[in-house]
Coordinates of C-alpha atoms in Angstrom, one line a residue:
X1 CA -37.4 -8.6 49.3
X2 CA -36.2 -7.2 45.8
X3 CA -38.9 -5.0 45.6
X4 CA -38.4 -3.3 48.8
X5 CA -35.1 -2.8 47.5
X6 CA -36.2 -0.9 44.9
X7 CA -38.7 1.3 46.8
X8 CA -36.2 2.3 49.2
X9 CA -33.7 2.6 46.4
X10 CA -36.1 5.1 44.5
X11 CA -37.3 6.8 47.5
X12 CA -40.6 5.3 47.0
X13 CA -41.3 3.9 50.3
X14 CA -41.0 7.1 51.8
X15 CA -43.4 8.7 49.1
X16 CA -45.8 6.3 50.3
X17 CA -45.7 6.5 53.5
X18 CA -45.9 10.7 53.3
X19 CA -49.0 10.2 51.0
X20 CA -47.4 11.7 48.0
X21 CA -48.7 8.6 45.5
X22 CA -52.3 9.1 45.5
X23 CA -52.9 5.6 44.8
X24 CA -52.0 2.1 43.0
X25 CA -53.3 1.3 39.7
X26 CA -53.0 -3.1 38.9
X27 CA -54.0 -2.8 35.0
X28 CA -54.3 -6.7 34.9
X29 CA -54.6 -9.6 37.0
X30 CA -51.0 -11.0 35.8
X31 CA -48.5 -11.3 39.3
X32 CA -45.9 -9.5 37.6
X33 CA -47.8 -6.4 37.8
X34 CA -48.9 -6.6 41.5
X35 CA -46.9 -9.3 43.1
X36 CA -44.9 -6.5 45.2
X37 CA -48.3 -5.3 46.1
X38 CA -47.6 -6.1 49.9
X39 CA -44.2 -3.7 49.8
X40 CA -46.8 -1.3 48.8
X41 CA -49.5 -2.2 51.8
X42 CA -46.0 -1.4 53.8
X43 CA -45.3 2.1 53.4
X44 CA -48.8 3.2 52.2
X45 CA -51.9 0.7 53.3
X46 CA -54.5 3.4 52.7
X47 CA -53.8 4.6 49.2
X48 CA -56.6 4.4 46.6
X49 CA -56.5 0.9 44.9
X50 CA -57.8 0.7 41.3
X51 CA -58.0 -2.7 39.6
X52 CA -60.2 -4.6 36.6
X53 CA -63.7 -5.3 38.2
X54 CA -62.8 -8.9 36.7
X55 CA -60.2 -10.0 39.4
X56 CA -60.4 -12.9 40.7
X57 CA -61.6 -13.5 44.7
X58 CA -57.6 -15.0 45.0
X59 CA -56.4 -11.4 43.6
X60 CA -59.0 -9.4 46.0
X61 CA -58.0 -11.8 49.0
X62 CA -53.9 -11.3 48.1
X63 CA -54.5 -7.3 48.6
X64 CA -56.4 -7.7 51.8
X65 CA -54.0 -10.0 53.1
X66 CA -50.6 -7.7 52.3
X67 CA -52.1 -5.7 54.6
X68 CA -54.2 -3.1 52.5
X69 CA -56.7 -0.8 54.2
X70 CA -57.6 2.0 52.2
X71 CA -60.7 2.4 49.4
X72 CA -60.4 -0.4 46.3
X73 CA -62.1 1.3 43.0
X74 CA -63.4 -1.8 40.7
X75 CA -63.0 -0.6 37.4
X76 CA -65.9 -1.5 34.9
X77 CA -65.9 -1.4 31.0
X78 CA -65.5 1.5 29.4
X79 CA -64.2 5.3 30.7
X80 CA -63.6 6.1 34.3
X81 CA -62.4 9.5 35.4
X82 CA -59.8 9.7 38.0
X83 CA -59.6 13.8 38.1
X84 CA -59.6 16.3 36.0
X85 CA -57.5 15.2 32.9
X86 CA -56.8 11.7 33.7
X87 CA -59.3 8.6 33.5
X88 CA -58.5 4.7 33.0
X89 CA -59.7 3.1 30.7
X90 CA -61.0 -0.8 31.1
X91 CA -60.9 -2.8 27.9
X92 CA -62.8 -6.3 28.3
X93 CA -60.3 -8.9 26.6
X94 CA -58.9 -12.4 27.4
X95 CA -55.5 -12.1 27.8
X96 CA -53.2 -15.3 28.8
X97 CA -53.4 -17.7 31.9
X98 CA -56.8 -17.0 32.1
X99 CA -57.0 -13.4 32.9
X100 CA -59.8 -11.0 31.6
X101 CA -59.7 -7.2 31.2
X102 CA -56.8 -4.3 31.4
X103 CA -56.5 -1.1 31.5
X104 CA -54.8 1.7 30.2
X105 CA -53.9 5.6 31.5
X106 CA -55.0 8.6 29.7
X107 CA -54.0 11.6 30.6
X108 CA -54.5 14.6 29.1
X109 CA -51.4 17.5 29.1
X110 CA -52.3 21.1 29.0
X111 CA -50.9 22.5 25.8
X112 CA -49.2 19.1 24.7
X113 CA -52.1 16.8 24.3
X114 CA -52.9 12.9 25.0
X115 CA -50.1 11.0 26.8
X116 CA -50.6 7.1 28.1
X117 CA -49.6 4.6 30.1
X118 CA -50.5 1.2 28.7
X119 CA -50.0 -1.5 31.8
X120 CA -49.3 -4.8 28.9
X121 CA -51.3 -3.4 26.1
X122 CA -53.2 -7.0 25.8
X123 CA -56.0 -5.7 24.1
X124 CA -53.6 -4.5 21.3
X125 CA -52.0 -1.7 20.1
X126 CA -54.0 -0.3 17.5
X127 CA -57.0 -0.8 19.4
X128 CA -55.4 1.0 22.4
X129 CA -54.7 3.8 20.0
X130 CA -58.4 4.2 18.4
X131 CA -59.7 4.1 21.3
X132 CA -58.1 7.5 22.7
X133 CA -59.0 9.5 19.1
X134 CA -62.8 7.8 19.2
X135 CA -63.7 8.2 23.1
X136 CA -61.5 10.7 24.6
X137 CA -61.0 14.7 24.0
X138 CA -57.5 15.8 24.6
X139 CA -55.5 19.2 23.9
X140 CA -54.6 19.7 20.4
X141 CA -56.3 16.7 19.3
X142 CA -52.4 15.4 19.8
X143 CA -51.5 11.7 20.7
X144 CA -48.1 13.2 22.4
X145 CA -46.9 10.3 23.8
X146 CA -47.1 6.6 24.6
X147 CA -45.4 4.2 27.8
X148 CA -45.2 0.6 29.0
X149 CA -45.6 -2.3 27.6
X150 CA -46.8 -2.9 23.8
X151 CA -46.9 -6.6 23.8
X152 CA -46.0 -6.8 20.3
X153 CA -43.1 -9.5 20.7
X154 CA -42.9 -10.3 24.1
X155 CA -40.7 -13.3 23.6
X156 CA -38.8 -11.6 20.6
X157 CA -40.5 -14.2 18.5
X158 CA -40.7 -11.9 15.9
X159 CA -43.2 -13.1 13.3
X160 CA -43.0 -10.2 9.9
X161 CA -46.9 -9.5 10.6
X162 CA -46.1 -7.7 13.3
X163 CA -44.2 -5.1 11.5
X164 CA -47.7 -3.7 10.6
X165 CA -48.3 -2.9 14.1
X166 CA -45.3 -0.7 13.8
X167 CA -46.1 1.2 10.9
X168 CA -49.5 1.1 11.8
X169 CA -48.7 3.5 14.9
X170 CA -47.1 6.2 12.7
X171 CA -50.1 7.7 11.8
X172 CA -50.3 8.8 15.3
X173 CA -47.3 10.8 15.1
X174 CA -45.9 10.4 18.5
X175 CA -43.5 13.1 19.7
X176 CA -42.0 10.4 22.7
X177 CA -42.2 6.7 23.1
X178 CA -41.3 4.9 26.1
X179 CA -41.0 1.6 26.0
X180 CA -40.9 -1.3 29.4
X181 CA -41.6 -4.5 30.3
X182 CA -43.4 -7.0 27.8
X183 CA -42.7 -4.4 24.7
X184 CA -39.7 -7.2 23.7
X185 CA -36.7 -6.3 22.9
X186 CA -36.8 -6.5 18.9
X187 CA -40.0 -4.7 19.1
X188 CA -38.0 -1.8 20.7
X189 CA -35.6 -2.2 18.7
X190 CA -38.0 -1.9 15.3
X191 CA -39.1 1.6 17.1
X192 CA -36.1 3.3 16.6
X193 CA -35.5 1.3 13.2
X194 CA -38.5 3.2 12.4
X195 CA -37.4 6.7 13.5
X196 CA -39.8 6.9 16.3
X197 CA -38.9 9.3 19.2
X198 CA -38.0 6.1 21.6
X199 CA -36.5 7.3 24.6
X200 CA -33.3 6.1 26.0
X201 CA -33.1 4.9 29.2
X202 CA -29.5 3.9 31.0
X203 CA -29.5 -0.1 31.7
X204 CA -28.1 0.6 35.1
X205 CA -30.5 -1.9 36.6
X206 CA -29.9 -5.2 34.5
X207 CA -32.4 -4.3 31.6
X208 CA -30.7 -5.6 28.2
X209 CA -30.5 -2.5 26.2
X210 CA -31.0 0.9 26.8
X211 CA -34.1 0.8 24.1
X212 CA -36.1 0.1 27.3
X213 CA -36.7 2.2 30.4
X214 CA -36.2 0.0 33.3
X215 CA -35.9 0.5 37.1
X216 CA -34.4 4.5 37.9
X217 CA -35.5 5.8 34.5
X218 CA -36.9 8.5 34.4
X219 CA -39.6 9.4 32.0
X220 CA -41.3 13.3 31.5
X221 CA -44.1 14.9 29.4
X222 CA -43.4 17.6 27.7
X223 CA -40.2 18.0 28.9

C-alpha cells in the first residue's frame, strides 16, 4: 500500500507504534484526508482520534473497521482546546460531495505568535484568518505563519477574483507560508508573485513544483 510506503519511508510507522504522535486529526470527511487511516490503526490503533462531529456513520464505521481502538474526540462548532497552546477549531460549512464542517489547527508559539494548519481551508481563507484575530489570543498578537491547503484554485482554474484572496492575506503579514495539497498550483505560484515568505520544498516525491511542500518536506516554526 502507497501509504505504508510512506510511513515506513518517513519513519512514521515506527513513531506510531512508540507513541510519539499523540493522535490523528481528519479535518473533513473528504477520503483523501483519511483514506490511509487503516496504515495508521497499523502502527498506532490507540492514538487519540479527532474528527468533525458531522461525519457520517460510513466515516465512523471505516475507522472502527481499520482497526482503531483508542478514544475518538467529536469535534463540535466553535473552539476546542487540545493542551495548552493548541486547540482546533470546527467551522460548520458545506463543502463539496456532500460533506459538512472542517477544521483548522491553532497553535500558539511562545515568543513567535499564531501559527496554523488549515486541513483544505473550505470555509475560506479570509474567514480562516478572522477567525484566529477575533476568537483566539496568541503571543504578540502575531499571525506567524500559515500551512496546508488554501483551496483558492484547486483545479488551477484561475478565475481574476481570486486574486483578492491573495492580497487580501497581506494584511496578516505572515513571516512563512507553506503551501500543500488543494492550495493549486497557480495559487502557489501567485504567493511568491506576491512576495510572500512561501517556503520551498524539494519535489523529490512527484509534487509539480517546489512551490509546494509534498511528501519528506519538512516544515518548522520559528526556525
Amino acid at each position: 500500500m502507497w501509504m505504508d510506503q510512506c510511513f515506513k519511508r518517513e519513519g512514521i510507522d515506527k513513531m506510531l507504534a512508540n507513541g510519539e504522535i499523540a493522535a490523528f486529526i481528519s479535518t473533513h470527511e473528504h477520503m483523501d484526508h483519511y483514506f490511509g487511516f487503516p496504515v495508521v490503526a497499523k502502527y498506532g490503533p490507540n492514538v487519540t482520534v479527532y474528527r468533525p462531529s458531522t461525519f457520517y456513520p460510513a466515516g465512523k464505521d471505516y475507522m472502527v473497521r481499520s482497526g482503531h481502538v483508542g478514544k475518538v474526540i467529536d469535534v463540535t462548532k466553535g473552539l476546542h482546546k487540545i493542551q495548552e497552546g493548541v486547540a482546533l477549531y470546527q467551522f460548520e460549512c458545506p463543502i463539496i460531495f456532500k460533506v459538512y464542517g472542517e477544521m483548522s489547527l491553532y497553535c500558539n508559539v511562545k515568543d513567535v505568535g499564531l501559527v496554523s494548519i488549515t486541513g483544505c481551508c473550505h470555509q475560506g481563507i479570509i474567514l480562516f484568518a478572522d477567525t484566529a484575530y477575533k476568537e483566539i489570543a496568541y503571543e504578540n498578537d502575531k499571525f506567524y505563519g500559515l500551512y496546508g491547503g488554501l483551496h483558492i484554485s484547486p483545479f488551477d482554474d484561475w478565475d481574476p477574483k481570486y486574486d483578492d484572496l491573495v492580497i487580501g492575506l497581506k494584511k496578516w503579514d505572515l513571516q512563512k507560508v507553506g503551501c500543500n495539497h488543494c492550495t493549486g498550483l497557480i495559487t502557489a505560484q501567485k504567493f511568491v508573485d506576491a512576495g510572500y515568505p512561501v517556503v520551498q520544498g524539494t519535489a523529490r516525491f512527484r509534487s509539480k513544483t517546489t512551490n509546494y511542500l509534498g511528501n519528506g518536506d519538512t516544515l518548522l516554526f520559528p526556525s
